[in-house]
XYZ file of C-alpha atoms in Angstrom:
729
model
C 0.172 -0.182 0.061
C 2.723 2.526 1.079
C 4.913 1.598 -2.183
C 1.562 2.442 -4.373
C 1.170 5.721 -2.386
C 5.105 6.626 -2.750
C 4.381 6.286 -6.554
C 1.438 8.037 -6.982
C 2.832 10.831 -5.207
C 6.191 11.073 -6.878
C 4.770 10.970 -10.058
C 2.169 13.841 -9.502
C 4.059 15.987 -7.254
C 2.468 19.087 -8.666
C -0.872 17.861 -8.417
C -0.492 16.914 -4.627
C 0.936 20.402 -3.682
C -1.915 22.218 -5.481
C -4.551 19.947 -3.746
C -3.007 20.736 -0.329
C -2.901 24.705 -1.139
C -6.617 24.563 -2.335
C -7.820 22.319 0.785
C -5.908 24.691 3.124
C -7.262 27.771 1.664
C -10.890 26.508 1.618
C -10.643 25.327 5.343
C -8.936 28.439 6.659
C -11.470 30.564 4.783
C -14.478 28.772 5.791
C -13.853 27.462 9.100
C -14.616 29.315 12.396
C -12.263 30.933 14.824
C -10.857 28.598 17.079
C -11.957 29.921 20.544
C -10.990 28.588 24.212
C -11.975 29.251 27.807
C -10.514 29.520 31.035
C -13.714 29.129 32.815
C -13.422 25.938 34.573
C -16.962 25.609 35.590
C -17.931 25.708 31.959
C -16.087 22.326 31.527
C -18.034 20.383 34.258
C -20.867 18.028 33.493
C -24.532 19.409 34.848
C -24.857 16.696 37.575
C -22.060 17.999 39.734
C -23.210 20.221 42.905
C -21.375 23.238 41.911
C -23.305 23.282 38.570
C -26.398 22.799 40.128
C -25.809 25.646 42.495
C -25.081 27.787 39.424
C -28.505 26.558 38.063
C -30.338 27.847 41.217
C -28.708 31.151 41.142
C -29.418 31.603 37.722
C -33.193 30.616 38.316
C -33.818 32.286 41.680
C -31.616 35.335 41.655
C -31.176 36.183 37.882
C -30.686 39.618 38.926
C -28.044 38.892 41.616
C -24.657 40.941 40.782
C -21.711 39.154 40.801
C -18.197 40.180 42.227
C -16.278 40.801 38.789
C -13.604 43.030 40.380
C -12.358 44.186 43.535
C -10.729 47.629 43.862
C -8.166 47.622 46.819
C -7.318 51.012 48.658
C -4.672 51.506 51.094
C -2.643 54.528 52.404
C 0.697 55.214 50.244
C 2.551 55.217 53.468
C 1.306 52.090 54.694
C -0.407 53.334 57.831
C -3.993 53.007 58.929
C -6.680 54.441 56.953
C -8.652 57.852 58.370
C -12.003 58.926 57.998
C -10.732 61.465 55.378
C -9.432 58.396 53.478
C -12.908 56.721 53.672
C -14.231 59.752 52.261
C -12.096 59.368 49.225
C -12.832 56.003 48.841
C -16.507 56.745 48.603
C -15.757 59.673 46.212
C -13.390 57.749 43.889
C -15.895 54.577 43.961
C -18.952 57.258 43.097
C -17.138 59.084 40.210
C -16.296 55.422 38.498
C -19.660 54.402 38.618
C -20.596 57.513 37.140
C -18.354 56.982 34.087
C -21.051 54.229 32.880
C -18.250 51.886 31.776
C -20.064 49.061 29.923
C -20.403 45.730 32.030
C -20.045 47.898 35.433
C -23.316 47.682 37.135
C -22.272 49.183 40.283
C -18.836 50.252 42.298
C -19.751 49.819 45.831
C -17.673 50.835 48.678
C -17.200 48.341 51.641
C -16.537 48.755 55.452
C -12.895 49.481 56.267
C -11.096 46.164 57.447
C -10.884 45.625 61.381
C -7.039 46.604 61.257
C -7.881 49.631 59.284
C -5.320 48.859 56.690
C -7.478 47.977 53.627
C -10.582 49.205 52.311
C -12.509 47.926 49.050
C -14.957 48.891 46.624
C -16.695 45.865 44.774
C -17.216 46.282 41.019
C -20.428 44.216 40.276
C -20.555 42.832 37.010
C -23.432 40.713 35.251
C -22.721 36.885 35.223
C -20.760 36.078 32.238
C -22.250 33.382 30.152
C -19.707 33.552 27.153
C -16.142 32.508 28.155
C -15.186 34.314 24.848
C -16.606 37.371 25.796
C -13.716 39.985 26.701
C -15.923 42.905 27.557
C -15.346 42.511 31.328
C -11.842 42.416 30.740
C -12.180 45.862 29.060
C -14.092 47.217 31.548
C -11.148 46.336 33.890
C -8.816 47.944 31.591
C -10.868 51.267 31.493
C -11.709 50.982 35.274
C -7.595 50.809 35.693
C -7.213 53.815 33.495
C -9.635 56.161 35.087
C -8.582 55.204 38.558
C -5.159 56.843 38.386
C -6.426 60.317 37.737
C -8.777 59.774 40.612
C -6.346 59.073 43.088
C -4.435 62.012 42.610
C -4.578 64.763 45.506
C -5.171 61.799 47.967
C -3.223 59.727 50.118
C -4.439 56.628 48.670
C -2.970 53.983 46.281
C -5.213 51.554 44.780
C -5.095 48.335 42.482
C -7.857 46.061 41.128
C -8.055 42.415 41.493
C -10.745 39.652 41.148
C -11.751 37.126 38.493
C -12.075 39.830 35.761
C -8.950 41.270 36.630
C -7.075 37.959 36.656
C -8.746 37.173 33.386
C -7.230 40.602 31.535
C -3.877 39.895 32.995
C -3.954 36.221 32.112
C -5.062 37.133 28.538
C -2.072 39.802 28.213
C 0.408 36.948 29.637
C -1.025 34.409 26.927
C -0.627 36.965 23.958
C 3.094 37.027 24.955
C 3.373 33.729 25.594
C 2.118 32.662 22.126
C 4.305 34.748 20.432
C 7.277 33.360 22.500
C 6.157 29.794 21.902
C 5.653 30.342 18.072
C 9.171 32.050 17.806
C 11.040 29.718 19.947
C 9.590 26.764 18.171
C 10.683 27.739 14.881
C 14.089 29.125 15.755
C 14.645 25.458 17.847
C 13.572 23.388 14.887
C 15.634 25.557 12.145
C 18.960 25.552 14.427
C 18.888 21.741 15.202
C 18.154 20.761 11.837
C 20.959 22.828 10.559
C 23.310 21.054 13.007
C 21.925 17.692 11.693
C 21.896 18.130 7.981
C 23.626 21.178 7.355
C 21.342 22.132 4.939
C 19.348 25.404 5.041
C 16.684 24.007 2.529
C 15.914 21.018 5.160
C 16.235 23.423 8.067
C 13.149 25.809 6.571
C 11.270 22.893 5.166
C 9.356 21.783 8.098
C 8.789 25.531 8.886
C 7.340 26.250 5.575
C 5.294 23.308 5.058
C 3.999 22.910 8.824
C 3.421 26.747 8.477
C 0.793 25.728 5.635
C -0.988 22.882 7.493
C -0.796 24.533 10.777
C -3.907 26.977 10.014
C -5.619 24.401 8.311
C -5.483 21.845 11.176
C -6.566 24.800 13.449
C -9.647 25.367 11.300
C -10.602 21.757 11.106
C -10.150 21.716 15.021
C -12.614 24.890 15.049
C -15.114 23.212 12.619
C -15.203 20.081 14.883
C -15.511 22.180 17.994
C -18.317 24.075 16.623
C -20.209 21.177 15.259
C -19.755 19.089 18.440
C -20.487 22.064 20.620
C -16.892 21.419 22.420
C -14.862 23.879 24.043
C -11.239 24.224 24.089
C -8.850 24.935 26.853
C -7.240 28.579 26.826
C -3.819 26.710 26.406
C -4.822 24.590 23.447
C -3.169 27.085 20.678
C 0.262 26.841 22.179
C -0.025 23.210 22.881
C -1.273 22.943 18.910
C 1.892 25.039 17.894
C 4.307 22.782 19.360
C 2.454 19.444 18.669
C 2.458 20.222 14.819
C 5.776 21.573 14.534
C 7.448 18.836 16.896
C 5.487 15.897 15.587
C 5.664 16.975 12.140
C 9.412 17.532 12.114
C 9.787 14.357 13.643
C 7.958 12.590 10.646
C 9.857 14.829 8.107
C 13.037 13.506 9.946
C 12.385 9.875 9.650
C 11.425 10.294 5.917
C 14.552 12.175 4.969
C 16.892 9.794 6.953
C 15.358 6.936 4.896
C 15.581 8.750 1.792
C 19.086 9.577 2.223
C 19.856 6.230 3.052
C 18.275 4.897 -0.071
C 20.337 7.633 -2.285
C 23.448 6.095 -0.525
C 22.369 2.740 -1.552
C 22.457 3.536 -5.229
C 18.743 4.674 -6.039
C 17.921 7.720 -8.128
C 16.223 10.423 -6.085
C 12.423 9.521 -7.476
C 13.098 5.848 -6.569
C 14.675 6.672 -3.402
C 11.587 8.756 -2.143
C 9.214 5.864 -3.527
C 11.269 3.562 -1.281
C 11.395 6.105 1.862
C 7.636 6.250 1.893
C 6.980 2.672 1.356
C 9.478 1.921 4.356
C 8.790 4.986 6.449
C 5.033 4.487 5.882
C 4.243 1.605 8.029
C 6.391 2.982 11.075
C 5.074 6.649 11.110
C 1.455 5.508 10.349
C 1.625 3.141 13.032
C 3.365 5.716 15.450
C 0.678 8.284 14.581
C -1.978 5.934 15.216
C -0.698 5.343 18.854
C -0.668 9.134 19.338
C -4.194 9.566 17.847
C -5.757 6.621 19.804
C -4.291 7.915 22.930
C -5.435 11.548 22.350
C -9.001 9.881 21.177
C -9.121 8.242 24.969
C -9.322 11.847 26.275
C -13.111 11.865 24.818
C -13.966 9.535 27.783
C -13.076 12.358 30.219
C -15.999 13.825 32.157
C -14.187 17.249 31.886
C -15.082 19.306 28.770
C -11.591 20.756 28.548
C -9.860 17.217 28.276
C -12.863 15.935 26.116
C -12.173 18.819 23.716
C -8.369 18.505 23.724
C -8.163 14.979 22.752
C -9.987 15.334 19.305
C -8.073 18.611 18.867
C -4.571 17.008 19.144
C -6.173 13.806 17.378
C -6.803 15.934 14.486
C -3.723 17.683 14.603
C -1.465 14.531 14.451
C -3.802 13.043 11.565
C -3.004 16.157 9.390
C 0.508 16.020 9.978
C 0.567 12.222 9.127
C -1.202 12.807 5.859
C 1.407 15.856 4.928
C 4.102 13.448 6.079
C 2.952 10.657 3.550
C 2.220 13.201 0.610
C 3.041 16.707 0.703
C 6.519 16.147 2.040
C 7.191 13.457 -0.366
C 6.033 15.713 -3.186
C 7.947 18.651 -2.385
C 11.306 16.685 -1.718
C 10.931 14.735 -5.166
C 10.763 17.698 -6.873
C 13.835 19.180 -5.236
C 15.672 15.781 -5.541
C 19.031 15.903 -4.009
C 19.327 19.739 -3.926
C 17.420 19.426 -0.626
C 20.696 18.597 0.896
C 22.287 21.667 -0.599
C 25.366 22.993 0.072
C 26.329 19.621 1.935
C 27.587 16.789 0.128
C 27.972 14.514 2.906
C 24.599 12.901 2.073
C 26.609 10.815 -0.647
C 28.632 8.984 2.023
C 28.282 7.120 5.053
C 29.698 8.576 8.289
C 31.889 6.397 10.480
C 31.079 7.622 14.091
C 31.535 5.077 17.113
C 29.028 6.700 20.053
C 26.079 4.801 19.024
C 28.017 1.532 18.228
C 29.871 1.536 21.346
C 26.498 1.854 23.249
C 24.847 -0.858 21.360
C 27.935 -3.036 21.672
C 27.465 -2.555 25.475
C 24.063 -3.368 25.474
C 24.567 -6.698 23.475
C 27.180 -7.855 25.996
C 25.781 -6.517 29.124
C 21.768 -6.399 28.687
C 20.819 -7.259 32.020
C 23.230 -4.414 33.697
C 21.542 -1.951 31.222
C 18.066 -3.034 31.848
C 18.649 -2.697 35.693
C 20.432 0.540 35.285
C 17.871 2.273 33.085
C 14.985 0.772 35.357
C 16.609 1.934 38.532
C 17.010 5.572 37.240
C 13.302 5.962 36.165
C 12.139 3.919 39.308
C 14.362 6.666 41.467
C 12.702 9.607 40.014
C 9.278 7.969 40.109
C 9.500 8.223 43.864
C 9.274 11.830 43.576
C 5.782 11.552 42.169
C 4.568 10.664 45.959
C 4.771 14.072 46.513
C 2.488 15.229 43.661
C -0.301 17.963 44.638
C -2.814 19.036 42.209
C -3.243 22.945 41.682
C -6.512 24.235 40.368
C -5.999 27.903 40.319
C -4.944 27.886 36.502
C -5.368 32.095 36.197
C -3.758 33.252 39.739
C -0.990 30.677 40.183
C 0.209 30.982 36.685
C 0.263 34.806 36.500
C 3.627 36.690 37.262
C 3.619 38.042 40.852
C 4.226 41.472 39.474
C 0.648 41.749 37.698
C -1.406 44.206 39.022
C -4.060 41.565 39.907
C -1.612 39.626 41.957
C -0.468 42.785 43.662
C -3.632 43.939 44.599
C -4.806 40.431 46.033
C -1.728 40.381 48.337
C -2.651 43.647 49.646
C -6.227 42.748 50.254
C -4.867 40.049 52.217
C -3.425 42.324 54.622
C -7.021 43.302 56.029
C -9.661 40.651 54.873
C -9.859 36.995 54.637
C -8.396 35.614 51.597
C -11.475 34.288 50.260
C -12.971 37.889 49.842
C -12.483 38.053 46.220
C -14.592 35.224 45.239
C -16.912 34.215 48.017
C -18.514 30.398 48.091
C -22.326 30.780 47.581
C -24.440 28.467 49.568
C -28.353 27.834 48.511
C -30.974 26.714 50.812
C -33.935 25.461 48.321
C -37.557 24.295 49.767
C -39.911 22.002 48.510
C -42.148 22.560 51.204
C -43.387 26.178 51.165
C -41.339 29.318 52.218
C -38.539 29.325 54.277
C -39.214 31.189 57.552
C -36.672 33.763 58.691
C -35.949 31.948 61.758
C -34.896 28.727 59.781
C -32.681 30.793 57.227
C -31.150 32.649 60.256
C -30.482 29.388 62.136
C -28.963 27.871 59.064
C -26.453 30.760 58.492
C -25.365 30.298 62.188
C -24.317 26.527 61.484
C -22.382 27.812 58.300
C -20.624 30.516 60.261
C -19.262 27.877 62.813
C -17.499 26.011 60.171
C -13.566 25.833 60.689
C -12.014 27.700 57.786
C -15.081 29.868 57.322
C -14.193 33.651 57.521
C -17.658 35.239 57.521
C -21.218 34.564 56.253
C -23.707 37.146 54.802
C -27.213 37.482 56.012
C -29.603 35.523 53.905
C -31.311 36.694 50.972
C -34.540 35.398 50.113
C -35.929 34.656 46.518
C -39.250 36.607 45.352
C -41.352 33.174 46.670
C -39.144 32.764 49.502
C -38.365 29.198 48.737
C -34.853 29.666 48.351
C -32.283 31.355 50.580
C -28.681 32.474 49.319
C -25.710 32.978 51.442
C -22.144 34.438 50.576
C -19.562 32.700 52.408
C -16.170 34.232 52.603
C -13.417 31.416 53.211
C -10.352 32.152 55.405
C -8.050 30.824 52.729
C -7.539 31.779 49.096
C -10.243 30.274 46.732
C -8.214 27.993 44.997
C -5.898 26.892 47.941
C -5.629 23.402 49.423
C -7.067 24.582 52.626
C -10.025 26.161 51.021
C -10.819 23.157 49.010
C -10.584 21.002 52.148
C -12.949 23.416 53.859
C -15.523 23.006 51.184
C -15.193 19.548 50.612
C -14.726 17.908 54.222
C -16.588 20.670 56.392
C -18.711 23.197 54.665
C -20.669 20.594 52.044
C -21.096 18.083 54.702
C -22.533 20.283 57.296
C -24.696 22.159 55.031
C -26.180 18.701 53.713
C -26.567 17.271 57.243
C -27.956 21.138 58.818
C -30.523 21.583 56.001
C -34.020 21.956 57.617
C -36.407 19.271 56.905
C -37.942 19.763 53.253
C -35.240 21.765 51.983
C -31.912 21.115 50.140
C -28.436 22.683 50.553
C -26.140 22.995 47.565
C -22.584 24.809 47.768
C -21.422 26.629 44.562
C -18.718 29.024 43.757
C -15.473 28.976 42.352
C -13.775 26.683 45.320
C -16.638 24.405 44.828
C -16.013 24.106 41.311
C -12.535 23.047 42.207
C -13.577 20.559 44.484
C -15.899 18.945 41.685
C -12.987 19.236 39.131
C -10.711 17.282 41.442
C -13.255 14.699 41.758
C -13.807 14.776 38.069
C -10.241 14.135 37.396
C -9.724 11.200 39.908
C -12.592 9.484 37.821
C -10.808 10.305 34.620
C -7.600 8.838 35.971
C -9.266 5.547 36.750
C -10.850 5.548 32.983
C -8.690 7.353 30.697
C -5.249 5.897 31.532
C -6.249 2.291 31.172
C -8.188 2.643 27.998
C -5.391 4.808 26.251
C -2.835 1.992 27.367
C -4.880 -1.019 26.298
C -5.706 0.927 22.980
C -1.791 1.312 22.397
C -1.108 -2.398 23.344
C -3.846 -3.517 20.759
C -1.719 -0.986 18.153
C 1.752 -2.654 19.150
C 0.326 -6.087 19.208
C -1.240 -5.800 15.536
C 2.045 -4.149 14.476
C 4.456 -6.646 16.138
C 2.075 -9.788 15.950
C 3.167 -10.463 19.471
C 1.443 -10.822 22.797
C 4.530 -10.467 24.932
C 6.405 -7.467 23.579
C 3.347 -5.003 24.225
C 3.473 -5.729 27.872
C 7.032 -4.861 28.372
C 7.152 -2.121 25.904
C 4.214 -0.357 27.910
C 6.047 -1.370 31.136
C 8.796 0.917 29.897
C 6.382 3.638 29.181
C 4.699 3.530 32.579
C 8.193 3.776 34.315
C 8.917 6.920 31.888
C 5.628 8.410 32.770
C 6.356 7.936 36.538
C 10.024 9.564 36.158
C 8.647 12.588 34.288
C 6.099 13.118 37.137
C 8.257 12.658 39.863
C 10.974 14.992 38.182
C 8.285 17.692 37.356
C 6.877 17.319 41.054
C 10.447 17.800 42.747
C 11.657 20.603 40.478
C 8.261 22.686 40.798
C 6.987 21.626 44.109
C 10.241 20.995 46.217
C 12.528 23.117 44.393
C 10.364 25.884 42.880
C 8.075 25.955 45.887
C 4.874 25.970 43.937
C 1.691 24.912 45.676
C 1.060 22.124 43.040
C 0.893 21.069 39.593
C -1.693 22.253 36.967
C -4.582 19.485 37.982
C -4.687 18.238 34.575
C -0.969 17.910 33.834
C -0.749 14.107 34.938
C -3.524 13.277 32.157
C -1.626 15.430 29.191
C 1.819 14.100 30.586
C 0.587 10.644 30.386
C -0.772 10.840 26.861
C 2.155 12.332 25.538
C 4.888 10.463 27.014
C 2.806 7.136 26.479
C 1.909 8.043 22.966
C 4.947 9.720 21.871
C 7.201 7.625 23.657
C 5.635 4.490 22.006
C 6.658 6.106 18.530
C 10.148 5.790 19.658
C 9.520 2.130 20.880
C 8.020 1.362 17.610
C 10.985 2.562 15.738
C 13.264 0.484 17.890
C 11.508 -2.637 18.009
C 10.785 -2.453 14.473
C 14.500 -2.463 13.949
C 14.999 -4.987 16.417
C 12.824 -7.410 14.577
C 14.510 -6.794 11.239
C 17.968 -7.551 12.819
C 16.679 -10.729 14.070
C 15.394 -11.551 10.855
C 18.702 -11.316 9.333
C 19.662 -13.955 11.612
C 21.531 -12.391 14.546
C 21.225 -13.867 17.989
C 18.848 -11.587 20.306
C 21.807 -9.712 21.999
C 23.770 -8.983 18.495
C 20.221 -7.790 17.317
C 19.846 -5.258 20.007
C 23.482 -4.074 19.572
C 23.137 -3.643 15.893
C 19.667 -1.893 16.401
C 20.948 0.541 18.645
C 23.766 1.267 16.458
C 21.667 2.158 13.410
C 18.687 3.342 15.091
C 20.036 5.319 17.845
C 21.004 8.398 15.976
C 17.345 8.682 14.239
C 15.337 8.322 17.759
C 18.224 10.670 19.427
C 17.808 13.429 16.720
C 13.917 13.305 16.914
C 13.769 13.274 20.607
C 15.945 16.191 20.736
C 13.923 18.291 18.149
C 10.578 17.503 19.853
C 11.842 18.058 23.231
C 13.318 21.376 22.070
C 9.966 22.293 20.736
C 8.066 21.316 23.911
C 10.583 23.221 26.087
C 9.467 26.327 24.213
C 6.541 26.364 26.519
C 8.803 27.586 29.093
C 9.527 30.762 27.538
C 5.968 31.750 28.202
C 6.823 33.139 31.759
C 3.545 31.343 32.537
C 3.823 28.385 35.404
C 1.208 26.275 34.127
C 2.918 26.427 30.430
C 6.292 26.087 31.909
C 5.217 22.879 33.893
C 3.759 21.712 30.917
C 7.118 22.430 28.655
C 9.397 20.915 31.272
C 7.351 17.839 31.746
C 6.871 16.958 28.321
C 10.356 17.820 27.107
C 11.897 16.010 29.880
C 9.411 12.949 29.332
C 10.386 12.946 25.508
C 14.232 12.918 26.477
C 13.573 10.029 28.715
C 11.229 8.190 26.280
C 14.121 8.737 23.633
C 17.421 7.966 25.239
C 16.279 5.742 28.193
C 13.082 3.950 27.281
C 13.920 3.366 23.605
C 17.416 3.323 23.226
C 18.324 1.363 26.423
C 15.624 -0.302 28.319
C 13.806 -1.716 25.238
C 16.502 -3.327 23.581
C 18.113 -4.557 26.580
C 14.793 -6.151 27.830
C 14.178 -7.634 24.433
C 17.848 -9.179 24.360
C 17.079 -10.895 27.497
C 13.565 -12.073 26.737
C 15.133 -13.434 23.333
C 12.787 -15.218 20.833
C 10.026 -15.552 23.385
C 9.403 -11.455 22.963
C 8.100 -12.306 19.452
C 5.343 -14.993 20.554
C 3.205 -16.275 19.203
C 3.507 -14.490 15.765
C 7.457 -15.263 15.721
C 8.193 -11.956 13.403
C 11.871 -12.358 14.291
C 12.130 -15.369 11.808
C 13.263 -14.637 8.370
C 10.500 -14.259 6.033
C 10.599 -15.384 2.382
C 11.786 -12.954 -0.108
C 13.743 -11.301 2.807
C 17.073 -12.423 1.369
C 19.298 -9.372 0.385
C 22.514 -9.230 -1.227
C 25.482 -8.491 1.070
C 26.310 -4.790 1.633
C 29.488 -3.207 0.921
C 32.751 -4.256 2.617
C 32.969 -3.596 6.472
C 29.342 -3.091 6.829
C 27.969 -5.547 9.260
C 24.291 -5.013 7.878
C 22.812 -6.138 4.521
C 23.082 -3.380 1.749
C 19.890 -1.119 1.222
C 17.597 0.470 3.117
C 16.847 -1.264 6.442
C 14.563 -0.273 9.447
C 11.584 2.191 9.450
C 13.194 5.780 9.229
C 16.511 4.974 10.583
C 19.839 6.328 9.199
C 22.960 4.411 8.577
C 25.272 3.218 11.011
C 26.038 5.785 13.603
C 24.650 8.584 11.679
C 24.963 11.391 14.092
C 25.181 13.878 11.490
C 25.580 13.844 7.716
């Protein structure tokens, strides 16, 4: 099949290129804009308590004003606020409200803090129904602009925090992050390809081709999201950039290595490309299939952000695979050997010894190498025991010098940390109106909960069947202590103390985080096993073995544990961050498992081929590492480098993602695929290929002997690997 595809593409390269250009133009022009959301509540299913509480608020208190932002006032000299200062706060608040800023319903000054260090004004805004609506962020921007002249002539200084202010600061940071990630990814790919191939044409080839398919993939994802009513997480654009460029460059690399190897074996340029597609096709299709299946497993998640991320990334990889099998061969077949210009070294086989020495050592002592690599990954895995989830994707990822973060810190000088985002408790009755006595008594029960700072007087709905309470927690809304308060004390007590005939629901941001935590725990137990099983099926079908998939997945599991452990140690222990992004383990698992399986597929395919040549399991392992190591190493470095660009964003969430994925890819390439897998395969021997026994020579596999001094047969060998120890051309 792949041989026929290669011939079709090489014979009609201009038609293939034209088809891609037309398809890309049609998709880009017709597709809607790819939108995303950072509103965690919008991703939860309706049956969770926090969502049910939001529904009660919407139906019973539709005109209830929401705290969109908070203006935090304090004296410029850090002293206690005077009566004159409070009068200035009241005047400033009145003037800001008089500006009639869109989305600002009211600016209401609050009481001075008990220690008289801080006073606030609450900026009421309507409940946001469209996560993509930036009107409230624009309102905060205008408030900040108008606030500065209002403070002139006073002894006050002020800053604006709260959900809308944090969203504005996060949006500004994300724009910078997207630019840095995009530029950093392209620079790293160009530099690394220049080092490997010494050809500016090859260095620019992935940038140009993937630059064409990137907006096409984005358009297809946006169309799919609109068609199936899915929401994308706010970090999806940066993630798509590195996936498209990273995975796409890997596939181009596999193809070019095979193309060059075929040229060295005496093929003409068109024949070499046909041969390259034939030999690489199965490898990258199987590898892409593993990635797509792993990403598709995210559709089983109960969280909308993960459920939409899976298909988005799967579409990106699928488009990249199609380009790798058609667009790239078409372009390279037109360029011929000029693609390597100005380097002439593509004509000869390099004679390095690094991977040969490693392969020889593994062949002699596979048990030692298997044990050492397993201990290395196992030791890092112990760091995962300290993993903590962090749910504050906005606040914790923002630089500390952003105004919303500075104002939040100032607020906590005089008020409970939960003031910016109170928890909501609703008491609903199915048995007639709620009496004032019952409502007051229930408030007293809530006020006695440990971790609760204060509880507002109950507000009754027009028919008096629902009472609303604003509960200010003592700790920041997204902190571990706040989550513990809601999960372990506030919710249980509210449910137990609700008067007969009533039901209590606890909502608000902290309650949303509690429910997300529950949903993520459920997803771990479903998505992980399904993704692993699906990848094992692909490996079993590819290798026709029931044994190899088990230890290949064992290596991937160790790689995942090592990656999570190293990330936890770096960011939590050394970096003193409160935790890792709550969905990072899911993303990490899928990337490390799926992309790590790519490299395992390349290595194990070469192991099988060397065994078919009549080599013993030990010799097959050594030779496979010698020949496949350079390709896997080069691909791993490039892919890890592209993921590492996420660390340039200045955003702790993307920094965690960038480090974990780049570290995981390096472990997958240089420890799992290059050491652990061949060493273990050598130890298991012929049994690794049971029951298909794919290591046996098949009819028609005989090849003429290679050139003198070459240990392997002439002609191209494993899927996508370069020649002996081909560190560079």
